[in-house]
XYZ file of C-alpha atoms in Angstrom:
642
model
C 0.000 0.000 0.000
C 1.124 3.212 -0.848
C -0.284 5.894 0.871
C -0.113 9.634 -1.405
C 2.058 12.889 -0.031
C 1.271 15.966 -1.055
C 0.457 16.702 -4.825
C 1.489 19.907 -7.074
C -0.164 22.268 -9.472
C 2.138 23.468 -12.053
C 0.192 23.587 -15.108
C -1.405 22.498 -17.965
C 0.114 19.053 -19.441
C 0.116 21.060 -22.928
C 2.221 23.782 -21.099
C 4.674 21.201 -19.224
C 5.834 19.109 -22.552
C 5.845 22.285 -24.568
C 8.165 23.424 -21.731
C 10.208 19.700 -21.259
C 10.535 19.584 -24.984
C 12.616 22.372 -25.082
C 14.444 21.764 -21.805
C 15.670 18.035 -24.117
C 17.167 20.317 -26.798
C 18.778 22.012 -24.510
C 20.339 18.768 -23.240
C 21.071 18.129 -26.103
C 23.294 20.294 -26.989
C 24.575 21.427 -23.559
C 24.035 24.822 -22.296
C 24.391 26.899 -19.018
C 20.993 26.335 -17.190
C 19.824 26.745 -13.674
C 22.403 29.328 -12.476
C 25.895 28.075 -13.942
C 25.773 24.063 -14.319
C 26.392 22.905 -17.452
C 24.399 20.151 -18.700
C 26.344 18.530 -21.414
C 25.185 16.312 -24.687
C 27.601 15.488 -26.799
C 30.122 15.440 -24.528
C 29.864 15.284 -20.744
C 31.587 17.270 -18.079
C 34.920 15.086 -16.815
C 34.604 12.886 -19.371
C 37.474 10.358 -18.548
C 38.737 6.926 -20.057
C 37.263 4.031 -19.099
C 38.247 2.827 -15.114
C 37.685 6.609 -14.197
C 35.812 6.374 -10.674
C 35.038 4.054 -8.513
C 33.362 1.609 -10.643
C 29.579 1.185 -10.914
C 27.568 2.500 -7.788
C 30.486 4.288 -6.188
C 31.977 0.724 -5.571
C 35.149 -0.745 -5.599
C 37.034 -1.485 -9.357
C 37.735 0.453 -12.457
C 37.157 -1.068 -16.083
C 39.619 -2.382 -18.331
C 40.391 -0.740 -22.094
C 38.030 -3.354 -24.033
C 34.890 -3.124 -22.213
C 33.081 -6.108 -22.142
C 29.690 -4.249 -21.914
C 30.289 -1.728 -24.384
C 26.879 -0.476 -25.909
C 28.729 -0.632 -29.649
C 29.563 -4.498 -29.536
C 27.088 -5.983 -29.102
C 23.094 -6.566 -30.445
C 20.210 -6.078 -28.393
C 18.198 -8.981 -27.094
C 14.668 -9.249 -28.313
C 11.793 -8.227 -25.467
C 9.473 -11.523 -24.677
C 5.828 -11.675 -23.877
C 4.917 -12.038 -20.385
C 3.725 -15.462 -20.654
C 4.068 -18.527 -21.541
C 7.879 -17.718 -21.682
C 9.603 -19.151 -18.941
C 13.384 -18.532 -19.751
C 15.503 -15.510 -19.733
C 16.469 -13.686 -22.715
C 19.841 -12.522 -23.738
C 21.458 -10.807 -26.219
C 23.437 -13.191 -28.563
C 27.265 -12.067 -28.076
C 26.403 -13.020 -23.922
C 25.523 -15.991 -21.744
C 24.676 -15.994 -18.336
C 24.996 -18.666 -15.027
C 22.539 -19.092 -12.151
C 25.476 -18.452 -9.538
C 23.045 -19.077 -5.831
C 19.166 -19.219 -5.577
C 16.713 -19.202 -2.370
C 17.666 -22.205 -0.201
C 21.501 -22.667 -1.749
C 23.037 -23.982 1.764
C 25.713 -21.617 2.677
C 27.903 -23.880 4.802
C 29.842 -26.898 3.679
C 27.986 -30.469 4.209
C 24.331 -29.202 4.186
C 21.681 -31.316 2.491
C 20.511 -29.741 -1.090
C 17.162 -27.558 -0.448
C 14.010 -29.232 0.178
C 11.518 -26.515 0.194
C 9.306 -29.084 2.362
C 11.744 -29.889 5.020
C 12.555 -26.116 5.260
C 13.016 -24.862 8.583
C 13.893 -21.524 10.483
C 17.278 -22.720 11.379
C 17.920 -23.994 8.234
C 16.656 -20.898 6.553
C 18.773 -18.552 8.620
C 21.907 -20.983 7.494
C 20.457 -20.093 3.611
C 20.540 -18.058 0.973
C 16.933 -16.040 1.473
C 14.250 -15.109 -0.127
C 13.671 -12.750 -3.206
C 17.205 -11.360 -4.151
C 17.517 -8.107 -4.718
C 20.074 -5.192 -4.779
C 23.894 -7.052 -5.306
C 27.192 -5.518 -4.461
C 30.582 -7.377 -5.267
C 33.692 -6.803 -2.899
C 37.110 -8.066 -3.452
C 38.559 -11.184 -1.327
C 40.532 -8.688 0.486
C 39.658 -4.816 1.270
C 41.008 -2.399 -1.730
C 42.800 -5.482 -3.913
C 43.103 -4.758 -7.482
C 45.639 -8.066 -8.061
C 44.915 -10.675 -10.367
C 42.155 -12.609 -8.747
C 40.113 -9.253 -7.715
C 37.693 -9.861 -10.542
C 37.323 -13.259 -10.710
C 37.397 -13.948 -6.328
C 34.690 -11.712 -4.227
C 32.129 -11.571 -1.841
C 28.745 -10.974 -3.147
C 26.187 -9.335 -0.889
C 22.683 -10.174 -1.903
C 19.393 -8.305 -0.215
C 16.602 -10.504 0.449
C 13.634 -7.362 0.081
C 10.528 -9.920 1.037
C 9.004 -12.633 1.630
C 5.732 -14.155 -0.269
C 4.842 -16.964 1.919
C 2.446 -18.695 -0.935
C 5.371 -19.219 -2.552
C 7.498 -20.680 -0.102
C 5.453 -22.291 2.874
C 3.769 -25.690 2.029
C 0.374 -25.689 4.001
C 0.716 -22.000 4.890
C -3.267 -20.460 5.443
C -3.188 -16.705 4.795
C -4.236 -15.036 7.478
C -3.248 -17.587 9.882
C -0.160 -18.407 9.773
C 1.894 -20.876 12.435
C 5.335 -19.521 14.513
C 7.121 -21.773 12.814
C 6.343 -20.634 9.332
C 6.580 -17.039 10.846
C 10.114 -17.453 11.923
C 11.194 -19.225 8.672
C 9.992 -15.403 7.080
C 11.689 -13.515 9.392
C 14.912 -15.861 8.732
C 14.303 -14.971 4.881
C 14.180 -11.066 5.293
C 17.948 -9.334 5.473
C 20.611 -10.254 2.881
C 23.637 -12.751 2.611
C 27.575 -12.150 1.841
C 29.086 -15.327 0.130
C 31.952 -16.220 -1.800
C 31.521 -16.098 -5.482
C 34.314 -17.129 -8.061
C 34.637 -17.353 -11.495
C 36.098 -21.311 -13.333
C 38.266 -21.752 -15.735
C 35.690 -22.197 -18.583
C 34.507 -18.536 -17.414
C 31.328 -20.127 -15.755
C 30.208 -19.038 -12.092
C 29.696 -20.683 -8.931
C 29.364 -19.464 -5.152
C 31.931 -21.518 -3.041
C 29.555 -22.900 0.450
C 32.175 -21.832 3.206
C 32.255 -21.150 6.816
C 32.879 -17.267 5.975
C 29.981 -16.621 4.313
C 27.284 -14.416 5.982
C 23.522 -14.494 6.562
C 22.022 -11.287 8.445
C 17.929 -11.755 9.132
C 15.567 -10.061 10.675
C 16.765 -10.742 13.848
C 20.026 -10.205 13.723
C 21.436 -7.547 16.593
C 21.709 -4.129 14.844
C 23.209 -0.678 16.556
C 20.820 2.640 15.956
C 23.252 5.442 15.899
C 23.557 8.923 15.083
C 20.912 12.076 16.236
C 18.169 10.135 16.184
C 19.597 7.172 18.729
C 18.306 7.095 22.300
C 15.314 8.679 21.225
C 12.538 8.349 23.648
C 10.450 7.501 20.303
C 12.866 4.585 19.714
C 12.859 3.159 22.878
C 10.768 -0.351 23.488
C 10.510 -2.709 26.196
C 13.094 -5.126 25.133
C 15.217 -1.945 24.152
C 14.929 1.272 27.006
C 18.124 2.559 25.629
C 16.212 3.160 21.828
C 19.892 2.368 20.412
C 19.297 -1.692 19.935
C 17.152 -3.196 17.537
C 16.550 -6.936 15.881
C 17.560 -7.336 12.383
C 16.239 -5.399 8.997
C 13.579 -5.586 6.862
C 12.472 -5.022 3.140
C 16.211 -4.257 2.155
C 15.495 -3.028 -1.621
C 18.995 -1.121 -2.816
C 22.111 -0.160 -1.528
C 25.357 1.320 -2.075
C 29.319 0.922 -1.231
C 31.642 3.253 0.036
C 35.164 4.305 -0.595
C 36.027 2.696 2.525
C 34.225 -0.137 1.690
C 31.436 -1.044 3.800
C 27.953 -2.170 2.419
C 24.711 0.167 2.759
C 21.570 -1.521 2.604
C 18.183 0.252 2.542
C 14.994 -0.797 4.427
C 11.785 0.348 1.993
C 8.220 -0.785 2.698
C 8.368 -1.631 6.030
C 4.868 -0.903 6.669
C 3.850 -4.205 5.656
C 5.231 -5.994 8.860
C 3.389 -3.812 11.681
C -0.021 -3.992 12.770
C -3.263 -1.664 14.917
C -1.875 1.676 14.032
C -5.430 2.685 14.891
C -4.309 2.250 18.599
C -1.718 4.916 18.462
C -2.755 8.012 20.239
C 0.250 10.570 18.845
C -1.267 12.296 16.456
C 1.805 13.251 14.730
C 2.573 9.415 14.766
C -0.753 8.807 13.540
C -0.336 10.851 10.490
C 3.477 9.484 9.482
C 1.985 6.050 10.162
C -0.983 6.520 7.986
C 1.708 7.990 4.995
C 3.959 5.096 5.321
C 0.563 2.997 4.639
C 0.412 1.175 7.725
C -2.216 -1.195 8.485
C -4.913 0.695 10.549
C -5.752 -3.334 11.912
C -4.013 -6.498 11.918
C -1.397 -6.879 9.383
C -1.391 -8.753 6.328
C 1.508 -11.096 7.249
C 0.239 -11.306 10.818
C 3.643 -11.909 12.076
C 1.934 -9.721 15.528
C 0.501 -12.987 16.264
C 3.525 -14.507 17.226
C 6.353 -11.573 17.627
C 4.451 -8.828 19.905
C 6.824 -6.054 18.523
C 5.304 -5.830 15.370
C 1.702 -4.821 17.506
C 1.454 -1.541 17.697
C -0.991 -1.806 20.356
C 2.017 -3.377 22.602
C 5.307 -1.734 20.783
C 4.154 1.830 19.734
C 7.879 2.589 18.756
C 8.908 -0.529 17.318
C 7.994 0.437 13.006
C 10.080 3.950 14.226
C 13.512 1.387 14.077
C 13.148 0.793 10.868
C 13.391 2.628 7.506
C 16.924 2.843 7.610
C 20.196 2.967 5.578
C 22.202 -0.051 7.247
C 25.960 0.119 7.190
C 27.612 -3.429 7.046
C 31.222 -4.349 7.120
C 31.905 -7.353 5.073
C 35.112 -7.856 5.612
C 34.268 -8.087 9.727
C 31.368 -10.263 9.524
C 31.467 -10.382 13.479
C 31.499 -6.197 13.499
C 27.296 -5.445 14.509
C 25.501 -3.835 11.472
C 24.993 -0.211 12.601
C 21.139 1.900 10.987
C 22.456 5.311 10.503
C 19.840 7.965 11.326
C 21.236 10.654 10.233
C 20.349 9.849 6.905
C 16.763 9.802 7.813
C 13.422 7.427 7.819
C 11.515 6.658 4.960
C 11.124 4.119 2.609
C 14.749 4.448 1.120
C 15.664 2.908 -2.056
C 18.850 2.924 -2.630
C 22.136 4.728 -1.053
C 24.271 5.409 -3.929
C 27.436 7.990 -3.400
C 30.648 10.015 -4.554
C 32.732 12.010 -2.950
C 32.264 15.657 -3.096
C 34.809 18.198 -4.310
C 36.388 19.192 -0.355
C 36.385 15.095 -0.243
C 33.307 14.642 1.623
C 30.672 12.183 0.885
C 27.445 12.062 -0.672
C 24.594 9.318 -0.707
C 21.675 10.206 -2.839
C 18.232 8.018 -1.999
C 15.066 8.190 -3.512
C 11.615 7.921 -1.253
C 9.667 4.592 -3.171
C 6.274 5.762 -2.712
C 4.121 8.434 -5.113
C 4.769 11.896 -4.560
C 7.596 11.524 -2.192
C 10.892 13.043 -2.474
C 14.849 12.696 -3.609
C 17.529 13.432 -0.868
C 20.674 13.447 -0.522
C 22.666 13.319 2.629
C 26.306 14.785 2.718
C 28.906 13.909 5.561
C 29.941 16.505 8.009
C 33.601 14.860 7.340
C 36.107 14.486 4.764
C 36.501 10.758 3.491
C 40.335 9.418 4.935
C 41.937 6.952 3.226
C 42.133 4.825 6.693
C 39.074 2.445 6.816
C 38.402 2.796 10.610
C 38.629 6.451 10.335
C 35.852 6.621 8.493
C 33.503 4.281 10.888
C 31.531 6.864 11.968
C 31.591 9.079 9.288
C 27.703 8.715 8.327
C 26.156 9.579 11.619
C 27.112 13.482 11.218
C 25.945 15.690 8.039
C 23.321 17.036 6.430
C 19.810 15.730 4.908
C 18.705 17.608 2.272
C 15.544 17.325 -0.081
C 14.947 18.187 -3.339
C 13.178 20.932 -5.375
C 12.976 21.121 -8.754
C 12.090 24.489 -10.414
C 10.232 24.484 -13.821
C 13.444 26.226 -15.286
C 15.413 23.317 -14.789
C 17.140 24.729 -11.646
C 16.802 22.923 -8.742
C 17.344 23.243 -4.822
C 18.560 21.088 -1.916
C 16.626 22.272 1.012
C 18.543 21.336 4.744
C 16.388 19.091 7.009
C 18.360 21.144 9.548
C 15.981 21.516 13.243
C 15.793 25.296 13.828
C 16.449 26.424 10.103
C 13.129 27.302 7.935
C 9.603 25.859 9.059
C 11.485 23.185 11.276
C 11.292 24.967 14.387
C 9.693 24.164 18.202
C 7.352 26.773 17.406
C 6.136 24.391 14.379
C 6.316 21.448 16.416
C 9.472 20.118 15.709
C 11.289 19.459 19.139
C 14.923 18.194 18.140
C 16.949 17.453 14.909
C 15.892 13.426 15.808
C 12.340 14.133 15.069
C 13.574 16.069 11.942
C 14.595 12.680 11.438
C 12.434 10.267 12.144
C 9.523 12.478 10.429
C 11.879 13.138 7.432
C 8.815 12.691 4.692
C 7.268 15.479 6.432
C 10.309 17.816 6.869
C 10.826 17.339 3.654
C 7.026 18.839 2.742
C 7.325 21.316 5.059
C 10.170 22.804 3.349
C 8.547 22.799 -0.218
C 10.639 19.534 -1.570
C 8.875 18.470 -4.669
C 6.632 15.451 -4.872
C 7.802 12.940 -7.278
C 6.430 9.672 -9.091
C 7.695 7.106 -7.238
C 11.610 8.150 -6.609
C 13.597 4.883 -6.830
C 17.270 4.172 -7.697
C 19.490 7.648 -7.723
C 23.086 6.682 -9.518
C 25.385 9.357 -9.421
C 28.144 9.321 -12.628
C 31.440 9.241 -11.980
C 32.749 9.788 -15.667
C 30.238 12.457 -16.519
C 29.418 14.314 -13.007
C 26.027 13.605 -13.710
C 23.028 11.500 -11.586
C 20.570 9.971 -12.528
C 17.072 9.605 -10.515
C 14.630 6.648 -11.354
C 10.952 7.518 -11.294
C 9.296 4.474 -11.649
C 5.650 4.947 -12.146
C 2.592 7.161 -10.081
C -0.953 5.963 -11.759
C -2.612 8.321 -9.087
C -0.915 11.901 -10.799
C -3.612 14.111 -11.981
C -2.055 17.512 -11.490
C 1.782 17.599 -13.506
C 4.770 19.649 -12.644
C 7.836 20.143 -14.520
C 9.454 16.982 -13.071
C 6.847 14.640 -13.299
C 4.871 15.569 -16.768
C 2.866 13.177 -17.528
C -0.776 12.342 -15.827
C -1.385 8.559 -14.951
C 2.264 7.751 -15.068
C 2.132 3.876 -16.190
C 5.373 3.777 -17.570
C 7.910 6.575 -15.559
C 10.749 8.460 -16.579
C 14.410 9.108 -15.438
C 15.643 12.284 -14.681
C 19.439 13.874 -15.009
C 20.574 16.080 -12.307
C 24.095 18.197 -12.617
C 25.113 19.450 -9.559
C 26.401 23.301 -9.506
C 30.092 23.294 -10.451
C 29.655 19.508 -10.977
C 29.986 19.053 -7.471
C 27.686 16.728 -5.296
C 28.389 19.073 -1.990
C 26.626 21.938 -4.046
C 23.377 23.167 -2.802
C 21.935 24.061 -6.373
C 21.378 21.636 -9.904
C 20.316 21.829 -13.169
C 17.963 18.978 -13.968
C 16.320 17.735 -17.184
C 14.684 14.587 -18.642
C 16.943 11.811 -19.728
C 13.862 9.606 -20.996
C 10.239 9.139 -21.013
C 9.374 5.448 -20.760
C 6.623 3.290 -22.180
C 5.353 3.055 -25.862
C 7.728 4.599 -28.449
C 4.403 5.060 -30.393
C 2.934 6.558 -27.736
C 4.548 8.934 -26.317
C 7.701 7.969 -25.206
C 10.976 9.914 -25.642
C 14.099 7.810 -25.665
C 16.751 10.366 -26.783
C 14.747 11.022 -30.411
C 15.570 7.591 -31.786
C 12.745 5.878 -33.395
C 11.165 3.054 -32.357
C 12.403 0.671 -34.404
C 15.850 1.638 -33.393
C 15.172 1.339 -29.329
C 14.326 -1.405 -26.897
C 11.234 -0.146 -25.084
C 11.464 -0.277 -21.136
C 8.611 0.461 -18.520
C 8.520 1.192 -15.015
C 12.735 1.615 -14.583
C 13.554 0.666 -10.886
C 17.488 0.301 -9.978
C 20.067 1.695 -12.280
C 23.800 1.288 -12.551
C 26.395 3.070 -14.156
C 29.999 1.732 -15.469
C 33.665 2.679 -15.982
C 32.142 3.869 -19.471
C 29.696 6.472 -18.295
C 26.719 4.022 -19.498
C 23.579 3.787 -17.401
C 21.859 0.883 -17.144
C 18.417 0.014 -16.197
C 16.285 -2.596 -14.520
C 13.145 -2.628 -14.645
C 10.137 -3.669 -12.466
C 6.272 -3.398 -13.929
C 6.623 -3.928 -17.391
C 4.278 -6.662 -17.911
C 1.502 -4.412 -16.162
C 2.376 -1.542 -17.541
C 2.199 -2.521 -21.370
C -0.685 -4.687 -20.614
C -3.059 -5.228 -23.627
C -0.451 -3.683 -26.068
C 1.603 -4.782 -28.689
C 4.860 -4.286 -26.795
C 3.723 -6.283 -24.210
C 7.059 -7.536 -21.884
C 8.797 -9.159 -19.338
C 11.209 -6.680 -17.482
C 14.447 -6.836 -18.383
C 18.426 -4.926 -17.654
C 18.843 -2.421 -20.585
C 21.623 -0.012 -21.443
C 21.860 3.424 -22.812
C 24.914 6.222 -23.466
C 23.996 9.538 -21.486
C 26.786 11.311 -24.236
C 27.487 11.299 -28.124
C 25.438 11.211 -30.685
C 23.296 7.648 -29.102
C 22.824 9.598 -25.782
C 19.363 8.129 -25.320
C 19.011 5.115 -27.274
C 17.981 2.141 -24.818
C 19.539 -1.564 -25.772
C 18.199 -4.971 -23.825
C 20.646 -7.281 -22.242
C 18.945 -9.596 -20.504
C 15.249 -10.595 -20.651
C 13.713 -11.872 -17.020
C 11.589 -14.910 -16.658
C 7.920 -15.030 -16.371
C 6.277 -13.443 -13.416
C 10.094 -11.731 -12.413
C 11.084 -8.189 -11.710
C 15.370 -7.538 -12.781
C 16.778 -5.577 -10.466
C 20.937 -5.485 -8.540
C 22.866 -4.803 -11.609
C 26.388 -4.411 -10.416
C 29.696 -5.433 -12.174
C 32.838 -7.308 -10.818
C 36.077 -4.944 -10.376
C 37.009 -5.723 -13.775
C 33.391 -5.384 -15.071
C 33.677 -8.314 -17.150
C 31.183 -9.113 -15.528
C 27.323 -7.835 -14.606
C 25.345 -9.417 -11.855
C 22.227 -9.020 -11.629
C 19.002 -10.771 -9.667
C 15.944 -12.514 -10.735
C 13.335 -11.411 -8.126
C 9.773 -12.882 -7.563
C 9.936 -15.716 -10.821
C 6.357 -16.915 -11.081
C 4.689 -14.301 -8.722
C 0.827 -14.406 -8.788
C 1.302 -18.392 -8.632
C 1.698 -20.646 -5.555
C 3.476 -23.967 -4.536
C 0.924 -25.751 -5.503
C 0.249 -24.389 -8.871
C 3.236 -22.605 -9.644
C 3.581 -20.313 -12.909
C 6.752 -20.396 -13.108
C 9.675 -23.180 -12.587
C 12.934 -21.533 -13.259
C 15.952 -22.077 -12.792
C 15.443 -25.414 -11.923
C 12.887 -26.543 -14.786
C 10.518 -29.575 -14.493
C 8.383 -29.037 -11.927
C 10.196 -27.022 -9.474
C 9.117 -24.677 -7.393
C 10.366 -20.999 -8.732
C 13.640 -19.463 -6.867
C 15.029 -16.196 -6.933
C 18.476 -16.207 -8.094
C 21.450 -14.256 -9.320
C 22.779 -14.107 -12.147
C 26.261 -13.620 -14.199
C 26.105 -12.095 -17.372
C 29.461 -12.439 -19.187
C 30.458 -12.415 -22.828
C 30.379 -15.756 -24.615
């Protein structure tokens, strides 16, 4: 459930396109726009040889002079029909291996899965459920030998559970504390070894190293918002403990790095909000979308801290961006709260130019917001220096100007509206209430805010805006009524610098119907691959952004293009700046999402979330990777050249 911000009035839809169409030529060609930035076409600020940066996401790794996933090599694979298809699609010059699914044992000597002999213990000592957002690490912190792109650690997020799917005899509605647990032992995200053989196929390695964090794992709260009275439980009176994560969508990795991880929808697991008596709690509660009743998943039944009625404080612990060290799997996995709660999507980040850093995350709900929090710090090159780095900076929100200008606006307490006079008592609340600091402050409302990836060969970043059927009213930034399909926005910070407090923005691409509509960079349709609904995005040593997408089948429902979702890529710079080409195809029933490359990025992993959904165990609609008559697992994938 998504429940709707607040909505804007910036005129006509005739006015807006009349207004974006000439905002595109202006991208085009690059000019000086919204007080200085340049916004560059044909060629893009700092545009560096391929390994500039720190590899895709802000992560470890450079590229190497023959890029494997150059847009120029290689053909575009052919979009598939939502059903009956039931195996991925690739373009020709690739292949791809099914490195770990749901249930893989992650220790040596454990019995192959048996999704009816599937316990809680046995799940917690498993890969989980519903892979999504993937980061690869090196064996060892900062190697760039020999084996550093062909030996990692792979982190996987498990966003969800779908207990049809995975629970033999499980009665919605009712569910037993066994099958309960086994959910909660799904949720969170695993680190294993990955490596590639010598005929270039992959395989995760089951080893004692490898890591599974659940939903009730021990966690640290720290930063402004810890100790808060409003995080404080029963089982926690200090408000700085908390059990485990949930709905972990995207992520990010740091220079120094460490893993962030990114709870979204955790309304989904909390129940009785119509027994809270705060009304300011009330009204966050009811915009998050949780349940005024019982819950869907009814975990309350069993675990009291998901009741409302008995934990009032308990759904204020998470909607978080989790920092994880996987190189000290025994260090505790620390929720940073100065980068405020909502449903974050990703935590994507480059170093500004005075050597701070930067995490841009988008709100995943229609007609939230874009922020971006910047570290009070500079970045050192010692690891443990930078430990605490995240838990003091600033939180800003975004506004985007019809001109194509654009503000960040400081969730600072005492600055603007934010004020005890206004009802805002500390820089914690600012926090914990950071949706409606955010409104307060006139950030603009956006359609669905996912994935936010900043470039680091052009300067640029790019924002995901997935889809908002409920937009009547358009603004400048989100032009289109009943957004099916979305749209992805490029932002240039002022002087190309991701400390600024001012951007130029404009649209990259409209998604959806070529025919219809759509924009994708003024190539024809014949000469794109069509994408709807782009969720997570990625960029290379190259400069190109890549998308995954998650809705297509829904979203070209009833058409002629109708699709599974799929990983595309796209230049942002020459003359193809625009022009979208399909990778990989997903199965039936599947969302694509977690593109991320190896440190050598020949290599692109990416996961196969939800095969099958709308189908059950018992009448499954879906039986990859396994084929026969499997059940349907989530998996990762390798996609690698042939």
């Amino acid at each position: 459930m998504t429940i709707t911000g607040p909505t804007t009035t910036t005129g006509t839809f005739e006015d807006v396109v009349r207004r974006r169409l000439s905002r595109r030529d202006l991208f085009r060609v690059g000019v000086v726009v919204g007080g200085g930035a340049v916004v560059a076409g044909a060629a893009g600020p700092a545009l560096a040889r391929p390994g500039h940066g720190g590899g895709p996401g802000g992560g470890p790794g450079g590229g190497p002079a023959a890029h494997a996933f150059d847009l120029t090599t290689w053909t575009a694979a052919q979009p598939t029909a939502p059903a009956p298809f039931d195996a991925p699609v690739i373009a020709p010059e690739f292949t791809h291996d099914v490195v770990i699914r749901w249930g893989d044992p992650l220790r040596p000597g454990r019995a192959p899965f048996d999704v009816t002999a599937l316990t809680a213990a046995e799940q917690a000592e498993r890969f989980g459920f519903n892979a999504d957002y993937t980061a690869w690490f090196p064996r060892r912190r900062g190697d760039t030998g020999p084996r550093a792109g062909t030996e990692g650690l792979l982190w996987v997020n498990h966003e969800y559970t779908d207990p049809v799917m995975m629970l033999p005899g499980y009665v919605e509605g009712s569910p037993t504390r066994e099958q309960v647990d086994i959910e909660l032992a799904a949720h969170g995200g695993s680190l294993v070894r990955v490596r590639q053989e010598r005929d270039g196929s992959w395989r995760y390695e089951p080893h004692r190293d490898n890591v599974r964090i659940t939903a009730t794992t021990p966690m640290q709260l720290t930063g402004p918002a810890a100790g808060h009275p409003l995080l404080r439980t029963s089982a926690d009176p200090t408000g700085t403990r908390v059990l485990g994560m949930l709905n972990n969508c995207g992520g990010g990795v740091t220079p120094w790095g460490t893993l962030l991880t990114c709870e979204e929808n955790v309304d989904q697991y909390f129940a009785n909000r119509s027994t809270v008596t705060d009304a300011r709690q009330q009204a966050s509660l009811t915009r998050f979308g949780v349940p005024e009743g019982a819950s869907e998943r009814r975990w309350e039944a069993h675990h009291p801290r998901f009741d409302l009625a008995q934990e009032p404080n308990e759904v204020n612990r998470f909607g978080w961006v989790v920092e994880i060290d996987p190189y000290d799997p025994r260090a505790t996995p620390r929720k940073r709260t100065a980068l405020g709660r909502f449903k974050h999507e990703a935590a994507a980040g480059t170093t500004t130019a005075d050597g701070r850093y930067a995490v841009y995350s988008g709100d995943d709900s229609r007609f939230e917001h874009v922020f971006k929090f910047v570290t009070r710090d500079r970045v050192s090159p010692s690891a443990r220096r930078n430990r605490d780095l995240l838990d003091a900076g600033t939180l800003y929100a975004a506004r985007f100007d019809d001109d194509g200008s654009g503000v960040w606006l400081p969730l600072v307490h005492g600055q603007g509206p934010l004020t005890p006079e206004n009802g805002w008592a500390d820089q914690a609340e600012v926090l914990l209430y950071a949706r409606e600091a955010a409104s307060a402050l006139g950030a603009t409302p956006m359609d669905r805010p996912e994935d936010i990836e900043p470039n680091p060969v052009t300067g640029s970043v790019y924002v995901a805006l997935t889809n908002n059927s409920r937009r009547t009213e358009t603004d400048a930034a989100n032009p289109r009524p009943g957004n099916a399909t979305g749209h992805v926005l490029e932002i240039v910070e002022a002087g190309s610098d991701a400390g600024a407090t001012t951007f130029a923005w404009g649209i990259l691409l409209l998604a959806g119907d070529a025919t219809d509509g759509a924009v994708y960079g003024g190539f024809t349709p014949d000469q794109v691959s069509e994408l709807a609904c782009p969720d997570n995005l990625a960029v290379d040593s190259l400069g190109q952004l890549w998308i995954a997408t998650d809705g297509a089948p829904s979203a070209f429902r009833g058409r002629p293009t109708a699709m599974n979702d799929a990983v595309l890529g796209l230049p942002v710079v020459g003359s193809g700046r625009g022009r979208t080409q399909q990778i990989f195809g997903a199965v039936y029933g599947a969302e694509m999402t977690g593109v991320f490359f190896n440190t050598t990025e020949t290599t692109m992993f990416a996961s196969v979330q939800h095969p099958g959904e709308g189908g059950t165990l018992a009448e499954p609609t879906s039986n990859w990777p396994d084929g026969g008559t499997s059940v349907p697992r989530s998996a990762v994938v390798a996609i690698r050249r042939r």
